Short mmCIF file of C-alpha atoms in Angstrom, two decimals:
data_model
loop_
_atom_site.label_atom_id
_atom_site.label_comp_id
_atom_site.label_asym_id
_atom_site.label_seq_id
_atom_site.Cartn_x
_atom_site.Cartn_y
_atom_site.Cartn_z
CA MET A 1 148.29 111.40 57.88
CA ASP A 2 148.33 111.95 54.15
CA PHE A 3 146.43 115.19 53.39
CA ASN A 4 145.46 114.14 49.87
CA SER A 5 143.92 110.87 51.04
CA VAL A 6 141.86 112.70 53.67
CA SER A 7 140.69 115.31 51.16
CA MET A 8 139.68 112.60 48.68
CA LYS A 9 137.78 110.81 51.40
CA ASN A 10 135.95 113.99 52.43
CA LEU A 11 135.15 114.75 48.81
CA LYS A 12 133.52 111.34 48.39
CA ILE A 13 131.45 111.91 51.52
CA ILE A 14 130.36 115.34 50.30
CA LEU A 15 129.42 114.03 46.85
CA LEU A 16 127.49 111.08 48.35
CA SER A 17 125.59 113.42 50.69
CA CYS A 18 124.66 115.68 47.81
CA PHE A 19 123.36 112.68 45.87
CA PHE A 20 121.03 111.64 48.68
CA ILE A 21 119.86 115.22 49.22
CA LEU A 22 119.11 115.62 45.53
CA ALA A 23 117.36 112.25 45.45
CA SER A 24 115.18 113.16 48.39
CA CYS A 25 114.35 116.55 46.88
CA LYS A 26 113.42 115.08 43.51
CA GLU A 27 109.74 115.55 42.66
CA LYS A 28 107.86 112.31 43.13
CA THR A 29 105.81 110.91 40.28
CA PRO A 30 102.12 111.73 40.95
CA GLN A 31 100.08 108.65 41.87
CA PRO A 32 96.60 108.31 40.42
CA LEU A 33 93.80 108.95 42.91
CA PRO A 34 91.60 105.98 43.76
CA THR A 35 88.45 105.95 41.65
CA THR A 36 85.01 105.69 43.22
CA THR A 37 81.87 104.55 41.45
CA VAL A 38 78.64 106.32 42.40
CA LYS A 39 75.96 103.66 42.45
CA PRO A 40 72.26 104.31 41.85
CA SER A 41 70.35 104.67 45.11
CA LYS A 42 66.82 103.37 45.66
CA THR A 43 64.26 105.04 47.89
CA ASP A 44 63.32 102.81 50.82
CA LEU A 45 59.71 101.66 50.51
CA ASN A 46 58.60 99.36 53.31
CA TYR A 47 54.87 99.15 52.62
CA ALA A 48 53.95 100.56 49.20
CA LYS A 49 54.02 97.97 46.40
CA GLY A 50 53.00 100.04 43.39
CA PHE A 51 56.08 102.13 42.60
CA THR A 52 59.86 102.39 42.86
CA ILE A 53 62.24 105.36 42.85
CA GLU A 54 65.90 105.17 41.87
CA LYS A 55 68.34 108.06 41.65
CA GLN A 56 71.01 107.51 39.00
CA ALA A 57 74.67 108.50 39.25
CA ASN A 58 74.07 111.32 36.75
CA GLY A 59 71.40 112.91 38.99
CA ILE A 60 68.38 111.67 37.04
CA THR A 61 65.59 110.07 39.08
CA ILE A 62 63.82 107.08 37.56
CA LEU A 63 60.24 106.71 38.78
CA LYS A 64 58.52 103.44 37.88
CA ILE A 65 54.80 102.86 38.47
CA THR A 66 54.15 99.13 38.59
CA SER A 67 50.52 99.35 39.72
CA PRO A 68 48.76 102.27 38.00
CA TRP A 69 45.49 100.35 38.31
CA PRO A 70 44.50 96.86 39.52
CA LYS A 71 45.89 94.01 37.40
CA ALA A 72 47.87 96.34 35.15
CA GLU A 73 49.81 94.32 32.57
CA SER A 74 52.71 96.75 32.17
CA ALA A 75 54.58 99.37 34.17
CA PHE A 76 55.19 103.04 33.39
CA THR A 77 58.69 104.49 33.57
CA TYR A 78 59.38 108.18 34.00
CA ALA A 79 62.61 110.21 34.04
CA LEU A 80 62.86 113.25 36.33
CA VAL A 81 65.72 115.48 35.19
CA PRO A 82 67.18 118.31 37.32
CA LYS A 83 66.77 121.67 35.58
CA GLU A 84 70.51 122.38 35.65
CA LYS A 85 71.25 119.12 33.82
CA VAL A 86 68.71 119.42 31.01
CA ALA A 87 71.19 121.03 28.61
CA THR A 88 73.93 118.45 29.23
CA ILE A 89 71.97 115.19 29.29
CA THR A 90 70.42 113.53 26.27
CA LEU A 91 67.72 110.93 26.84
CA ASN A 92 66.04 108.61 24.39
CA LYS A 93 62.38 109.56 24.68
CA ASP A 94 61.35 106.10 23.53
CA ASP A 95 62.77 104.67 26.76
CA TYR A 96 60.39 106.64 28.97
CA ASP A 97 56.66 107.23 29.16
CA ALA A 98 57.36 110.83 30.17
CA ILE A 99 60.31 113.09 30.97
CA VAL A 100 59.81 115.82 33.60
CA THR A 101 62.09 118.71 34.52
CA ILE A 102 62.47 119.17 38.29
CA PRO A 103 61.83 120.87 40.59
CA VAL A 104 58.29 121.24 39.27
CA GLN A 105 56.90 124.76 39.40
CA LYS A 106 53.35 124.10 38.17
CA LEU A 107 51.30 120.92 38.27
CA VAL A 108 47.77 119.58 37.91
CA VAL A 109 46.54 116.67 40.04
CA THR A 110 43.31 114.73 39.57
CA SER A 111 42.47 113.05 42.89
CA THR A 112 41.72 114.61 46.26
CA THR A 113 44.09 112.03 47.79
CA HIS A 114 46.94 113.97 46.14
CA ILE A 115 46.11 117.21 47.99
CA PRO A 116 47.29 116.24 51.53
CA ALA A 117 50.66 115.03 50.21
CA LEU A 118 51.30 118.36 48.45
CA GLU A 119 50.19 120.25 51.54
CA ALA A 120 52.41 118.21 53.88
CA LEU A 121 55.42 118.75 51.61
CA GLY A 122 54.80 122.51 51.58
CA VAL A 123 54.23 122.71 47.81
CA LEU A 124 50.46 123.22 47.61
CA ASP A 125 51.16 126.60 46.00
CA LYS A 126 52.51 124.74 42.94
CA LEU A 127 49.05 123.31 42.21
CA VAL A 128 47.41 125.30 39.38
CA GLY A 129 44.44 123.14 38.37
CA PHE A 130 42.07 120.40 39.55
CA PRO A 131 38.94 118.71 38.09
CA ASN A 132 35.81 119.45 40.15
CA THR A 133 37.34 121.59 42.90
CA ASP A 134 34.20 121.28 45.07
CA TYR A 135 35.45 117.86 46.13
CA ILE A 136 38.50 119.45 47.78
CA SER A 137 38.11 119.90 51.56
CA SER A 138 41.52 121.22 52.64
CA PRO A 139 41.02 124.77 54.05
CA ASN A 140 44.35 125.91 52.61
CA ALA A 141 43.47 124.56 49.17
CA ARG A 142 40.02 126.16 49.33
CA THR A 143 41.66 129.53 49.99
CA LEU A 144 43.81 129.12 46.89
CA ILE A 145 40.71 128.16 44.88
CA LYS A 146 38.88 131.30 46.03
CA GLU A 147 41.90 133.39 45.06
CA GLY A 148 41.83 131.89 41.56
CA LYS A 149 45.21 130.21 42.01
CA ILE A 150 43.78 126.71 41.50
CA GLU A 151 41.66 126.56 38.36
CA GLU A 152 38.49 124.49 37.96
CA LEU A 153 39.10 121.97 35.15
CA GLY A 154 35.72 120.28 34.78
CA THR A 155 35.37 116.63 35.78
CA ASN A 156 37.77 113.70 35.82
CA GLU A 157 35.79 112.00 33.06
CA SER A 158 36.10 115.01 30.79
CA ILE A 159 38.86 117.35 31.89
CA ASN A 160 38.94 120.63 29.98
CA THR A 161 42.10 119.96 28.00
CA GLU A 162 42.16 123.46 26.50
CA MET A 163 42.39 124.96 29.97
CA VAL A 164 45.12 122.54 30.99
CA ILE A 165 47.13 123.34 27.86
CA ALA A 166 46.69 127.08 28.56
CA LEU A 167 47.95 126.57 32.14
CA ASN A 168 50.98 124.77 30.65
CA PRO A 169 51.83 122.72 33.76
CA ASP A 170 55.18 120.96 34.10
CA VAL A 171 53.29 117.73 34.79
CA VAL A 172 49.79 116.31 35.19
CA VAL A 173 49.39 113.62 37.85
CA GLY A 174 46.52 111.41 36.75
CA PHE A 175 44.83 108.16 37.68
CA GLY A 176 42.77 105.73 35.68
CA ILE A 177 41.15 102.32 35.59
CA ASP A 178 43.02 101.47 32.37
CA ASN A 179 45.26 103.01 29.72
CA ASN A 180 42.40 104.22 27.50
CA ASN A 181 42.09 107.85 28.54
CA LYS A 182 41.54 110.24 25.62
CA THR A 183 42.08 113.29 27.82
CA TYR A 184 45.57 112.19 28.84
CA SER A 185 46.40 111.28 25.25
CA THR A 186 45.45 114.79 24.13
CA LEU A 187 47.67 116.36 26.78
CA GLN A 188 50.59 114.10 25.88
CA ARG A 189 50.30 115.10 22.23
CA SER A 190 50.58 118.71 23.43
CA ASN A 191 53.91 117.82 25.11
CA ILE A 192 52.50 117.95 28.63
CA PRO A 193 53.87 115.01 30.66
CA VAL A 194 51.24 112.79 32.29
CA ILE A 195 52.29 110.66 35.27
CA PHE A 196 50.01 107.93 36.66
CA ASN A 197 49.54 107.74 40.42
CA GLY A 198 48.30 104.39 41.76
CA ASP A 199 48.04 105.14 45.48
CA TRP A 200 44.45 103.88 45.46
CA THR A 201 45.55 100.36 44.45
CA GLU A 202 47.49 99.79 47.67
CA GLU A 203 45.89 97.31 50.04
CA THR A 204 47.37 98.38 53.38
CA PRO A 205 46.94 101.61 55.38
CA LEU A 206 50.66 102.39 55.55
CA GLY A 207 51.09 101.33 51.92
CA LYS A 208 48.75 104.11 50.78
CA ALA A 209 50.37 106.67 53.08
CA GLU A 210 53.85 105.88 51.77
CA TRP A 211 52.88 107.37 48.40
CA ILE A 212 53.90 110.75 49.80
CA LYS A 213 57.35 109.59 48.66
CA PHE A 214 55.99 109.46 45.10
CA PHE A 215 55.53 113.24 45.08
CA ALA A 216 58.82 114.08 46.80
CA PRO A 217 61.28 113.83 43.85
CA PHE A 218 59.15 116.20 41.75
CA PHE A 219 59.99 118.94 44.26
CA VAL A 220 63.34 117.60 45.56
CA THR A 221 61.81 117.11 49.02
CA GLU A 222 62.79 113.47 49.58
CA ILE A 223 64.23 114.04 53.06
CA LYS A 224 61.08 115.85 54.20
CA ALA A 225 58.80 113.14 52.79
CA ASP A 226 60.76 110.43 54.54
CA SER A 227 60.51 112.30 57.85
CA ILE A 228 56.76 112.88 57.47
CA PHE A 229 56.09 109.24 56.68
CA LYS A 230 58.19 108.01 59.60
CA THR A 231 56.12 110.19 61.94
CA ILE A 232 52.87 108.72 60.53
CA GLU A 233 54.27 105.17 60.72
CA THR A 234 55.33 105.63 64.34
CA SER A 235 51.96 107.12 65.29
CA TYR A 236 50.13 104.24 63.59
CA ASN A 237 52.18 101.52 65.25
CA GLN A 238 51.89 103.16 68.67
CA ALA A 239 48.11 103.25 68.32
CA LYS A 240 48.09 99.63 67.19
CA THR A 241 50.10 98.63 70.27
CA LEU A 242 47.70 100.59 72.46
CA ALA A 243 44.68 98.75 71.05
CA ILE A 244 46.16 95.37 71.96
CA LYS A 245 45.92 96.35 75.64
CA SER A 246 42.15 96.02 75.48
CA LYS A 247 40.94 92.58 76.47
CA LYS A 248 37.72 92.97 74.46
CA LYS A 249 37.57 92.15 70.75
CA PRO A 250 34.21 93.35 69.40
CA SER A 251 32.66 91.99 66.19
CA ILE A 252 32.37 94.36 63.25
CA LEU A 253 29.94 94.70 60.31
CA THR A 254 30.66 96.99 57.33
CA GLY A 255 28.81 98.39 54.32
CA GLY A 256 25.18 98.29 53.25
CA LEU A 257 22.71 97.41 50.54
CA TYR A 258 23.07 98.52 46.93
CA LYS A 259 20.76 97.05 44.28
CA ASP A 260 19.69 94.12 46.47
CA LEU A 261 23.29 93.16 47.39
CA TRP A 262 25.02 94.03 50.64
CA HIS A 263 28.53 95.23 49.85
CA VAL A 264 31.05 94.47 52.59
CA ALA A 265 34.79 95.13 52.63
CA GLY A 266 36.91 92.16 51.51
CA GLY A 267 39.01 90.34 54.08
CA LYS A 268 42.26 91.56 52.51
CA SER A 269 41.08 95.12 52.03
CA TRP A 270 42.35 98.39 53.42
CA MET A 271 39.41 98.65 55.82
CA ALA A 272 39.75 95.06 57.02
CA GLN A 273 43.35 95.81 57.98
CA PHE A 274 42.27 98.86 59.98
CA ILE A 275 39.73 96.76 61.89
CA LYS A 276 42.30 94.08 62.61
CA ASP A 277 44.87 96.63 63.80
CA ALA A 278 42.21 98.21 66.02
CA ASN A 279 42.00 94.83 67.81
CA ALA A 280 38.51 93.97 66.60
CA ASN A 281 37.00 90.93 64.89
CA TYR A 282 36.01 91.65 61.32
CA LEU A 283 33.33 89.11 60.47
CA TRP A 284 34.49 88.69 56.84
CA ASN A 285 38.17 88.52 57.62
CA ASP A 286 38.40 85.13 55.88
CA LEU A 287 37.46 86.55 52.46
CA GLN A 288 40.41 86.92 50.09
CA GLU A 289 39.07 89.94 48.17
CA THR A 290 41.05 93.18 48.41
CA GLY A 291 38.06 95.35 47.51
CA GLY A 292 34.35 95.14 48.22
CA ILE A 293 32.16 92.11 47.64
CA GLY A 294 28.38 91.83 47.17
CA LEU A 295 26.49 89.37 49.38
CA SER A 296 22.85 88.46 49.90
CA ILE A 297 21.02 90.19 52.74
CA GLU A 298 20.24 86.74 54.19
CA SER A 299 23.89 85.70 54.46
CA VAL A 300 24.87 89.05 56.00
CA PHE A 301 22.06 88.85 58.57
CA ASP A 302 22.97 85.28 59.53
CA LYS A 303 26.56 86.28 60.22
CA ALA A 304 26.27 89.83 61.54
CA ASN A 305 22.87 90.40 63.11
CA LYS A 306 24.59 90.29 66.55
CA ALA A 307 27.62 92.38 65.51
CA ASP A 308 28.76 94.83 68.19
CA PHE A 309 29.51 97.68 65.77
CA TRP A 310 28.56 98.63 62.24
CA ILE A 311 30.74 101.08 60.32
CA SER A 312 30.24 102.90 57.00
CA PRO A 313 26.57 102.02 56.30
CA SER A 314 26.68 103.15 52.65
CA SER A 315 25.85 106.87 52.23
CA ASN A 316 23.25 107.01 54.99
CA ASN A 317 24.02 109.42 57.80
CA SER A 318 21.01 108.98 60.11
CA TYR A 319 19.00 106.14 61.61
CA LYS A 320 15.91 107.58 59.95
CA GLN A 321 17.53 107.41 56.50
CA LEU A 322 18.76 103.91 57.21
CA ASN A 323 15.31 102.75 58.26
CA GLU A 324 13.72 104.31 55.18
CA ALA A 325 16.33 102.74 52.89
CA SER A 326 15.49 99.20 54.04
CA GLU A 327 13.36 97.65 56.75
CA HIS A 328 16.02 94.94 57.15
CA TYR A 329 18.49 97.34 58.76
CA LYS A 330 16.54 97.78 62.01
CA LYS A 331 16.77 94.03 62.68
CA PHE A 332 20.51 94.27 63.43
CA ASP A 333 21.67 94.70 67.03
CA ALA A 334 24.02 97.52 66.01
CA PHE A 335 20.96 99.45 64.79
CA LYS A 336 18.96 98.71 67.93
CA ASN A 337 21.88 99.62 70.22
CA LYS A 338 22.85 102.76 68.25
CA LYS A 339 26.34 101.43 67.49
CA ILE A 340 26.61 102.59 63.88
CA TYR A 341 29.34 104.99 62.75
CA THR A 342 29.79 106.81 59.46
CA THR A 343 32.32 109.03 57.66
CA THR A 344 29.62 110.90 55.69
CA LEU A 345 29.15 113.49 58.44
CA SER A 346 32.71 114.82 58.13
CA LYS A 347 32.61 117.16 55.14
CA GLY A 348 34.56 120.08 53.78
CA GLU A 349 33.27 123.58 53.09
CA THR A 350 31.77 122.63 49.71
CA GLY A 351 30.56 119.15 50.63
CA GLY A 352 33.69 117.16 49.87
CA MET A 353 34.22 114.01 51.94
CA ILE A 354 37.17 114.60 54.25
CA PHE A 355 37.64 110.85 54.71
CA PHE A 356 38.25 110.19 51.01
CA GLU A 357 40.75 113.05 50.81
CA LEU A 358 42.76 112.76 54.00
CA ALA A 359 42.31 109.19 55.31
CA PRO A 360 44.69 107.48 52.82
CA ASN A 361 47.41 109.93 53.82
CA ARG A 362 46.75 109.77 57.57
CA PRO A 363 45.98 106.15 58.46
CA ASP A 364 47.10 106.80 62.01
CA ILE A 365 44.11 109.10 62.51
CA VAL A 366 41.72 106.52 61.02
CA LEU A 367 43.08 103.85 63.36
CA LYS A 368 42.72 106.08 66.41
CA ASP A 369 39.13 106.84 65.41
CA LEU A 370 38.31 103.14 65.31
CA ILE A 371 40.16 102.35 68.53
CA HIS A 372 38.19 105.10 70.29
CA ILE A 373 34.94 103.57 69.00
CA PHE A 374 35.78 99.92 69.70
CA HIS A 375 37.77 100.48 72.91
CA PRO A 376 36.75 103.84 74.43
CA GLU A 377 38.59 103.01 77.64
CA VAL A 378 41.90 103.00 75.72
CA LEU A 379 41.49 106.48 74.19
CA PRO A 380 38.90 108.09 76.48
CA ASN A 381 39.59 111.76 75.66
CA TYR A 382 40.14 111.33 71.92
CA ASN A 383 38.00 113.37 69.51
CA PRO A 384 37.30 111.37 66.29
CA VAL A 385 38.10 113.07 63.01
CA PHE A 386 36.46 110.84 60.38
CA PHE A 387 34.05 108.38 62.02
CA LYS A 388 31.05 109.93 63.78
CA PRO A 389 27.98 108.30 65.37
CA LEU A 390 25.04 107.99 63.00
CA GLN A 391 22.52 110.75 63.78
#
């Protein structure tokens, strides 16, 4: 064998091997990582119709109130900006009705219906002011009032704006029947954000209760709010299912006389829905009104003089008061049979009506009260919270 030919052959093999080794060791060109787009996420709202919440990719939460009051012609849009992003994000103030830095450390609310939501979320200690604190019934809130941690701000019609400005809250949560509120305008001119809350415009029990999610983004407690509402929703639906087991469907009368007209709940109202879900026959269920409606005493008597139960007889809390208010009342079977129930007997320490404060937030308790009244065999050992027998 020729030595030179073998050596040349081996050399080629060696060189070829080195080439492949070097090629395999060569640093690969970095490939770009796949890009992902963070989409805005909307808060799930299954019952409430008056607001929406959307978290943007940049961390800002957009809160839109579409029903600040009945038949509102325009919506209000608010931007909630995380404190750590304030210095890096520029917003056009003309695009928003208010911009709030979150989490909120101090706030003022203006309706007792706001109190239970703050308490449930564990942020009641952030409340620094309220108009007419005597209306508040929550024991925890009353303790804070006594300690001077929740300031008295006058009345809703004429809030003491100087006191509010001195408190310097991060936000004022207000409500109104229209957009002509001089108090709120004064606060806005002082750079205090005012946010409208329209929980009272909702027409369904669970729709009102779902407004706990309205408060959540102000304190970054969205997960907690969702959990609380799911518990209330489950409790409500379980009670509703329980009521259906009763074979009886009693007839129901509501309201009472005011200035010669008997005001009953409309057939599409909050209260009418409670009665329906409690498996009872509301006698004005066919009316399309979502609020109250005034009727003649004659038409009410013709339809409801034989009604099995009568609930919420105006502000009267005893049969004696009812009889003194009008001689017509004692002609109804519900009066004769002592089947009248009222919420006026359930009051807080300073006379506030517990029903008006807590009921919108806890519709499951309201429903259980009514089921116990209409179908005592279904919830025999239940102790009503809001509705009590007329004295």
